[in-house]
PDB file of C-alpha atoms and ligand atoms in Angstrom:
ATOM      1  CA  MET A  21     135.214 139.254  15.004  1.00 84.00           C
ATOM      2  CA  GLN A  22     135.325 142.484  16.935  1.00 93.00           C
ATOM      3  CA  ARG A  23     137.709 141.982  19.862  1.00 98.00           C
ATOM      4  CA  ILE A  24     136.793 144.924  22.141  1.00 98.00           C
ATOM      5  CA  ILE A  25     133.130 145.636  22.659  1.00 98.00           C
ATOM      6  CA  PRO A  26     132.237 148.881  24.458  1.00 98.00           C
ATOM      7  CA  ALA A  27     129.765 148.372  27.355  1.00 98.00           C
ATOM      8  CA  ILE A  28     127.167 150.878  28.513  1.00 98.00           C
ATOM      9  CA  LEU A  29     125.785 150.610  32.009  1.00 98.00           C
ATOM     10  CA  THR A  30     123.456 153.371  33.102  1.00 98.00           C
ATOM     11  CA  ALA A  31     120.003 153.951  34.574  1.00 98.00           C
ATOM     12  CA  ASN A  32     119.836 157.366  32.922  1.00 98.00           C
ATOM     13  CA  PRO A  33     118.147 157.320  29.471  1.00 97.00           C
ATOM     14  CA  GLU A  34     119.826 160.596  28.497  1.00 97.00           C
ATOM     15  CA  GLU A  35     123.287 159.195  29.249  1.00 98.00           C
ATOM     16  CA  LEU A  36     122.397 156.053  27.301  1.00 98.00           C
ATOM     17  CA  ARG A  37     121.514 158.137  24.249  1.00 98.00           C
ATOM     18  CA  GLU A  38     124.565 160.325  24.579  1.00 98.00           C
ATOM     19  CA  ASN A  39     126.870 157.330  24.873  1.00 98.00           C
ATOM     20  CA  MET A  40     125.364 155.688  21.833  1.00 98.00           C
ATOM     21  CA  GLU A  41     125.673 158.929  19.852  1.00 98.00           C
ATOM     22  CA  ILE A  42     129.418 159.031  20.686  1.00 98.00           C
ATOM     23  CA  LEU A  43     129.954 155.450  19.558  1.00 98.00           C
ATOM     24  CA  LYS A  44     127.963 155.581  16.313  1.00 98.00           C
ATOM     25  CA  GLY A  45     130.167 154.654  13.372  1.00 98.00           C
ATOM     26  CA  HIS A  46     133.036 153.553  15.682  1.00 98.00           C
ATOM     27  CA  THR A  47     131.914 150.122  16.785  1.00 98.00           C
ATOM     28  CA  LYS A  48     129.906 147.376  15.142  1.00 98.00           C
ATOM     29  CA  TRP A  49     128.960 145.653  18.369  1.00 98.00           C
ATOM     30  CA  LEU A  50     127.597 147.304  21.485  1.00 98.00           C
ATOM     31  CA  HIS A  51     127.157 145.653  24.921  1.00 98.00           C
ATOM     32  CA  ILE A  52     124.209 146.946  26.917  1.00 98.00           C
ATOM     33  CA  ASP A  53     123.914 146.072  30.621  1.00 98.00           C
ATOM     34  CA  ILE A  54     120.380 145.488  31.862  1.00 98.00           C
ATOM     35  CA  MET A  55     119.780 145.083  35.588  1.00 98.00           C
ATOM     36  CA  ASP A  56     116.667 144.528  37.719  1.00 98.00           C
ATOM     37  CA  GLY A  57     117.865 145.443  41.209  1.00 98.00           C
ATOM     38  CA  LYS A  58     117.276 141.823  42.283  1.00 98.00           C
ATOM     39  CA  PHE A  59     119.851 139.604  40.599  1.00 98.00           C
ATOM     40  CA  VAL A  60     122.320 142.473  41.162  1.00 98.00           C
ATOM     41  CA  PRO A  61     121.960 145.422  43.549  1.00 98.00           C
ATOM     42  CA  ASN A  62     121.674 148.019  40.797  1.00 98.00           C
ATOM     43  CA  THR A  63     119.191 149.037  38.122  1.00 98.00           C
ATOM     44  CA  SER A  64     119.473 150.165  34.509  1.00 98.00           C
ATOM     45  CA  ALA A  65     117.562 151.910  31.759  1.00 93.00           C
ATOM     46  CA  ASN A  66     114.828 149.818  30.127  1.00 95.00           C
ATOM     47  CA  LEU A  67     115.310 147.945  26.916  1.00 98.00           C
ATOM     48  CA  PHE A  68     112.803 150.072  25.016  1.00 97.00           C
ATOM     49  CA  GLU A  69     114.983 153.135  25.690  1.00 97.00           C
ATOM     50  CA  LEU A  70     117.408 151.705  23.130  1.00 98.00           C
ATOM     51  CA  GLY A  71     114.960 152.866  20.461  1.00 96.00           C
ATOM     52  CA  GLU A  72     116.385 152.428  16.981  1.00 97.00           C
ATOM     53  CA  ALA A  73     119.881 151.534  18.216  1.00 98.00           C
ATOM     54  CA  ALA A  74     119.875 148.280  16.231  1.00 98.00           C
ATOM     55  CA  GLN A  75     120.058 150.349  13.035  1.00 98.00           C
ATOM     56  CA  PHE A  76     123.519 151.480  14.086  1.00 98.00           C
ATOM     57  CA  PHE A  77     124.939 148.619  16.165  1.00 98.00           C
ATOM     58  CA  HIS A  78     124.830 144.861  16.571  1.00 98.00           C
ATOM     59  CA  LEU A  79     123.338 144.821  20.049  1.00 98.00           C
ATOM     60  CA  GLU A  80     124.547 142.345  22.666  1.00 98.00           C
ATOM     61  CA  ILE A  81     122.167 142.514  25.628  1.00 98.00           C
ATOM     62  CA  HIS A  82     123.608 141.417  29.022  1.00 99.00           C
ATOM     63  CA  LEU A  83     120.635 140.461  31.228  1.00 98.00           C
ATOM     64  CA  MET A  84     121.745 140.647  34.858  1.00 98.00           C
ATOM     65  CA  VAL A  85     118.252 139.865  35.962  1.00 98.00           C
ATOM     66  CA  GLU A  86     116.075 137.165  37.538  1.00 98.00           C
ATOM     67  CA  HIS A  87     113.722 135.455  35.097  1.00 98.00           C
ATOM     68  CA  PRO A  88     115.659 136.417  31.941  1.00 98.00           C
ATOM     69  CA  GLU A  89     113.014 134.689  29.807  1.00 98.00           C
ATOM     70  CA  LYS A  90     110.640 137.563  30.553  1.00 98.00           C
ATOM     71  CA  TYR A  91     112.927 139.999  28.726  1.00 98.00           C
ATOM     72  CA  LEU A  92     113.330 138.044  25.510  1.00 98.00           C
ATOM     73  CA  GLU A  93     110.321 139.526  23.760  1.00 98.00           C
ATOM     74  CA  ASP A  94     111.592 143.050  24.431  1.00 98.00           C
ATOM     75  CA  CYS A  95     115.089 142.004  23.256  1.00 98.00           C
ATOM     76  CA  SER A  96     113.488 140.850  20.025  1.00 98.00           C
ATOM     77  CA  GLY A  97     111.452 144.059  19.779  1.00 98.00           C
ATOM     78  CA  ILE A  98     114.568 146.220  19.855  1.00 98.00           C
ATOM     79  CA  GLY A  99     116.384 143.945  17.367  1.00 98.00           C
ATOM     80  CA  ALA A 100     119.051 142.407  19.647  1.00 98.00           C
ATOM     81  CA  LYS A 101     121.528 140.113  17.871  1.00 98.00           C
ATOM     82  CA  ARG A 102     122.992 138.328  20.887  1.00 98.00           C
ATOM     83  CA  VAL A 103     121.427 137.899  24.343  1.00 98.00           C
ATOM     84  CA  ILE A 104     123.338 136.916  27.475  1.00 98.00           C
ATOM     85  CA  PHE A 105     121.777 135.572  30.657  1.00 98.00           C
ATOM     86  CA  HIS A 106     123.409 134.336  33.860  1.00 98.00           C
ATOM     87  CA  ALA A 107     123.899 130.660  34.806  1.00 97.00           C
ATOM     88  CA  GLU A 108     123.216 131.726  38.387  1.00 98.00           C
ATOM     89  CA  ALA A 109     119.866 133.350  37.553  1.00 98.00           C
ATOM     90  CA  VAL A 110     117.968 130.288  36.296  1.00 97.00           C
ATOM     91  CA  ASP A 111     117.133 126.750  37.359  1.00 95.00           C
ATOM     92  CA  SER A 112     116.814 125.395  33.825  1.00 93.00           C
ATOM     93  CA  PRO A 113     119.066 127.077  31.282  1.00 96.00           C
ATOM     94  CA  GLU A 114     117.694 124.766  28.566  1.00 96.00           C
ATOM     95  CA  VAL A 115     114.246 126.386  28.781  1.00 96.00           C
ATOM     96  CA  VAL A 116     115.687 129.839  28.263  1.00 98.00           C
ATOM     97  CA  LEU A 117     118.028 128.658  25.532  1.00 98.00           C
ATOM     98  CA  GLN A 118     115.097 127.036  23.683  1.00 98.00           C
ATOM     99  CA  LYS A 119     113.149 130.338  23.800  1.00 98.00           C
ATOM    100  CA  MET A 120     116.224 132.239  22.585  1.00 98.00           C
ATOM    101  CA  GLU A 121     116.538 129.787  19.716  1.00 98.00           C
ATOM    102  CA  GLU A 122     112.960 130.573  18.692  1.00 98.00           C
ATOM    103  CA  TYR A 123     113.726 134.272  18.638  1.00 98.00           C
ATOM    104  CA  GLY A 124     116.880 133.689  16.578  1.00 98.00           C
ATOM    105  CA  PHE A 125     119.326 135.310  18.966  1.00 98.00           C
ATOM    106  CA  GLN A 126     122.938 134.280  19.305  1.00 98.00           C
ATOM    107  CA  LYS A 127     122.845 132.517  22.661  1.00 98.00           C
ATOM    108  CA  GLU A 128     125.342 133.278  25.382  1.00 98.00           C
ATOM    109  CA  ILE A 129     125.536 132.439  29.126  1.00 98.00           C
ATOM    110  CA  ALA A 130     127.549 134.457  31.666  1.00 98.00           C
ATOM    111  CA  VAL A 131     129.262 132.966  34.683  1.00 98.00           C
ATOM    112  CA  ASN A 132     130.017 135.038  37.803  1.00 98.00           C
ATOM    113  CA  PRO A 133     133.526 134.788  39.351  1.00 98.00           C
ATOM    114  CA  PRO A 134     132.586 132.139  41.966  1.00 98.00           C
ATOM    115  CA  THR A 135     130.758 129.915  39.459  1.00 98.00           C
ATOM    116  CA  PRO A 136     132.835 127.066  37.973  1.00 97.00           C
ATOM    117  CA  ALA A 137     132.959 126.840  34.209  1.00 93.00           C
ATOM    118  CA  LEU A 138     132.019 123.167  34.456  1.00 88.00           C
ATOM    119  CA  LYS A 139     128.529 124.193  35.596  1.00 90.00           C
ATOM    120  CA  LEU A 140     127.919 124.891  31.899  1.00 90.00           C
ATOM    121  CA  ALA A 141     129.340 121.598  30.550  1.00 93.00           C
ATOM    122  CA  SER A 142     125.972 120.054  29.716  1.00 92.00           C
ATOM    123  CA  TYR A 143     124.677 123.113  27.824  1.00 93.00           C
ATOM    124  CA  ILE A 144     127.733 124.128  25.966  1.00 96.00           C
ATOM    125  CA  GLU A 145     126.773 122.507  22.646  1.00 95.00           C
ATOM    126  CA  LYS A 146     123.720 124.747  22.547  1.00 96.00           C
ATOM    127  CA  LEU A 147     125.713 127.956  23.094  1.00 97.00           C
ATOM    128  CA  ASP A 148     127.205 130.382  20.541  1.00 97.00           C
ATOM    129  CA  ALA A 149     129.206 132.135  23.238  1.00 97.00           C
ATOM    130  CA  LEU A 150     130.132 132.166  26.877  1.00 97.00           C
ATOM    131  CA  LEU A 151     130.891 135.182  28.996  1.00 98.00           C
ATOM    132  CA  VAL A 152     133.344 134.924  31.858  1.00 98.00           C
ATOM    133  CA  MET A 153     132.716 137.703  34.334  1.00 98.00           C
ATOM    134  CA  GLY A 154     135.888 139.410  35.502  1.00 98.00           C
ATOM    135  CA  VAL A 155     134.036 141.071  38.401  1.00 98.00           C
ATOM    136  CA  ASN A 156     130.961 140.406  40.428  1.00 98.00           C
ATOM    137  CA  PRO A 157     128.242 141.971  38.260  1.00 98.00           C
ATOM    138  CA  GLY A 158     126.321 145.169  38.892  1.00 98.00           C
ATOM    139  CA  PHE A 159     128.776 148.045  38.635  1.00 98.00           C
ATOM    140  CA  GLN A 160     131.487 149.469  36.430  1.00 98.00           C
ATOM    141  CA  GLN A 161     134.961 150.423  37.528  1.00 98.00           C
ATOM    142  CA  GLN A 162     135.561 147.399  39.721  1.00 98.00           C
ATOM    143  CA  GLU A 163     138.903 145.663  40.006  1.00 98.00           C
ATOM    144  CA  PHE A 164     139.494 142.659  37.739  1.00 98.00           C
ATOM    145  CA  ILE A 165     139.671 139.244  39.444  1.00 98.00           C
ATOM    146  CA  PRO A 166     142.539 137.484  37.582  1.00 98.00           C
ATOM    147  CA  ASP A 167     141.634 133.991  38.923  1.00 98.00           C
ATOM    148  CA  VAL A 168     138.636 133.856  36.533  1.00 98.00           C
ATOM    149  CA  LEU A 169     141.041 133.485  33.586  1.00 98.00           C
ATOM    150  CA  SER A 170     141.664 129.801  34.370  1.00 98.00           C
ATOM    151  CA  LYS A 171     138.052 129.217  33.192  1.00 98.00           C
ATOM    152  CA  VAL A 172     138.955 130.171  29.652  1.00 98.00           C
ATOM    153  CA  SER A 173     141.065 127.087  28.887  1.00 97.00           C
ATOM    154  CA  GLU A 174     138.578 124.887  30.792  1.00 97.00           C
ATOM    155  CA  ILE A 175     135.785 126.148  28.570  1.00 97.00           C
ATOM    156  CA  ARG A 176     137.934 125.763  25.448  1.00 96.00           C
ATOM    157  CA  ARG A 177     138.501 122.121  26.328  1.00 95.00           C
ATOM    158  CA  LEU A 178     134.779 121.598  26.526  1.00 94.00           C
ATOM    159  CA  LYS A 179     134.067 123.193  23.138  1.00 94.00           C
ATOM    160  CA  GLN A 180     136.832 124.264  20.814  1.00 93.00           C
ATOM    161  CA  ASP A 181     134.864 126.701  18.661  1.00 93.00           C
ATOM    162  CA  VAL A 182     132.710 128.452  21.294  1.00 96.00           C
ATOM    163  CA  LEU A 183     133.120 132.194  21.410  1.00 97.00           C
ATOM    164  CA  ILE A 184     134.567 133.214  24.780  1.00 98.00           C
ATOM    165  CA  GLY A 185     134.104 136.764  26.067  1.00 98.00           C
ATOM    166  CA  ILE A 186     135.202 138.457  29.230  1.00 98.00           C
ATOM    167  CA  ASP A 187     133.325 141.239  30.934  1.00 99.00           C
ATOM    168  CA  GLY A 188     134.229 143.471  33.834  1.00 98.00           C
ATOM    169  CA  GLY A 189     137.483 145.068  34.894  1.00 98.00           C
ATOM    170  CA  ILE A 190     139.032 145.197  31.405  1.00 99.00           C
ATOM    171  CA  ASN A 191     141.305 148.117  30.892  1.00 98.00           C
ATOM    172  CA  GLU A 192     144.876 149.012  29.794  1.00 98.00           C
ATOM    173  CA  GLN A 193     146.281 147.010  32.724  1.00 98.00           C
ATOM    174  CA  THR A 194     144.296 143.834  32.199  1.00 98.00           C
ATOM    175  CA  VAL A 195     143.416 143.591  28.510  1.00 98.00           C
ATOM    176  CA  LYS A 196     146.613 141.802  27.393  1.00 98.00           C
ATOM    177  CA  GLN A 197     146.331 139.310  30.230  1.00 98.00           C
ATOM    178  CA  ALA A 198     142.796 138.449  29.210  1.00 98.00           C
ATOM    179  CA  PHE A 199     143.662 137.893  25.542  1.00 98.00           C
ATOM    180  CA  GLY A 200     146.775 136.000  26.599  1.00 98.00           C
ATOM    181  CA  ALA A 201     144.476 133.563  28.434  1.00 98.00           C
ATOM    182  CA  GLY A 202     142.633 133.005  25.153  1.00 98.00           C
ATOM    183  CA  VAL A 203     139.434 135.040  25.203  1.00 98.00           C
ATOM    184  CA  ASP A 204     137.987 135.972  21.802  1.00 98.00           C
ATOM    185  CA  TYR A 205     136.523 139.264  22.911  1.00 98.00           C
ATOM    186  CA  ALA A 206     136.355 141.604  25.868  1.00 98.00           C
ATOM    187  CA  CYS A 207     133.739 144.066  26.950  1.00 99.00           C
ATOM    188  CA  ALA A 208     135.061 147.384  28.255  1.00 98.00           C
ATOM    189  CA  GLY A 209     132.897 149.794  30.163  1.00 98.00           C
ATOM    190  CA  SER A 210     134.569 152.479  32.165  1.00 98.00           C
ATOM    191  CA  ALA A 211     137.934 152.111  30.323  1.00 98.00           C
ATOM    192  CA  VAL A 212     136.091 153.398  27.225  1.00 98.00           C
ATOM    193  CA  MET A 213     133.007 155.327  28.312  1.00 98.00           C
ATOM    194  CA  LYS A 214     134.348 157.054  31.425  1.00 97.00           C
ATOM    195  CA  THR A 215     137.179 158.784  29.591  1.00 98.00           C
ATOM    196  CA  SER A 216     137.351 162.188  27.953  1.00 98.00           C
ATOM    197  CA  ASP A 217     137.551 160.600  24.483  1.00 98.00           C
ATOM    198  CA  PRO A 218     135.764 157.184  24.376  1.00 98.00           C
ATOM    199  CA  VAL A 219     136.459 156.633  20.721  1.00 98.00           C
ATOM    200  CA  ALA A 220     140.224 157.123  21.186  1.00 98.00           C
ATOM    201  CA  ALA A 221     140.160 154.919  24.303  1.00 98.00           C
ATOM    202  CA  LEU A 222     138.420 152.138  22.353  1.00 98.00           C
ATOM    203  CA  LYS A 223     140.973 152.363  19.562  1.00 98.00           C
ATOM    204  CA  HIS A 224     143.780 152.324  22.056  1.00 98.00           C
ATOM    205  CA  LEU A 225     142.567 149.088  23.686  1.00 98.00           C
ATOM    206  CA  GLU A 226     142.130 147.561  20.205  1.00 98.00           C
ATOM    207  CA  GLU A 227     145.680 148.514  19.284  1.00 98.00           C
ATOM    208  CA  MET A 228     147.023 147.023  22.508  1.00 97.00           C
ATOM    209  CA  ILE A 229     145.860 143.559  21.466  1.00 97.00           C
ATOM    210  CA  SER A 230     146.480 143.742  17.708  1.00 92.00           C
TER     211      SER A 230
HETATM  212  C1  LIG B 317     129.263 144.621  35.091  1.00 87.88           C
HETATM  213  C2  LIG B 317     128.774 144.774  33.676  1.00 87.88           C
HETATM  214  C3  LIG B 317     129.876 145.125  32.745  1.00 87.88           C
HETATM  215  C4  LIG B 317     130.351 146.537  32.986  1.00 87.88           C
HETATM  216  C5  LIG B 317     131.805 146.638  32.591  1.00 87.88           C
HETATM  217  O1  LIG B 317     128.270 144.264  35.930  1.00 87.88           O
HETATM  218  O2  LIG B 317     128.193 143.601  33.198  1.00 87.88           O
HETATM  219  O3  LIG B 317     129.511 144.976  31.398  1.00 87.88           O
HETATM  220  O4  LIG B 317     129.605 147.444  32.250  1.00 87.88           O
HETATM  221  O5  LIG B 317     132.380 147.791  33.115  1.00 87.88           O
HETATM  222  P1  LIG B 317     133.907 147.877  33.491  1.00 87.88           P
HETATM  223  O6  LIG B 317     134.649 147.637  32.187  1.00 87.88           O
HETATM  224  O7  LIG B 317     134.092 149.326  33.956  1.00 87.88           O
HETATM  225  O8  LIG B 317     134.172 146.853  34.488  1.00 87.88           O
HETATM  226 ZN1  LIG B 318     127.985 143.450  31.034  1.00 87.88          ZN
END
């Protein structure tokens, strides 16, 4: 399992392409942030702008959107491996999970900092992974909220073998704390992509937790 997954959040298709070019051959998994300007106050590039990215990466698509079910066909079209939607964005997670099952995605639900992990208790058997947000979603370079880490052991108690990720605010200062709390993987946006050498920054974070 890859432990640090680089995250790209941009509304600029050119920047998206450039970032992917930099990461080619240096990461198996790639986390792509998709936003609709409604669930979060920010927007992103469209899924189709990922083009042939799935030939080079295992794509994990983080849908920070209302009505995530409407995006699943496009996720399938671009060859996504894992799709993440927010517990806060839907009334019936089961319906979305069932559709995801039909497309054959790995199924993951994200929880925002104020959302208790126990909100997911009744769906956890259907999930491959769970994403604990370390910041309120929508933007990179925000400060990590350490209180969210108590959710990791709560989730682990609910399901021993579920993959637990953390997303938002992960950098040199916070990465050890997150893995110390028991996450399996961490997404890192600005700590990788907003540096002069993203590949070296990614390797450095990986080394810090090895
Ligand atoms: C936050 C996004 C994150 C973001 C991480 O809304 O879901 O994936 O790209 O960026 P950093 O690591 O800078 O917080
Ligand atoms: Zn994300």
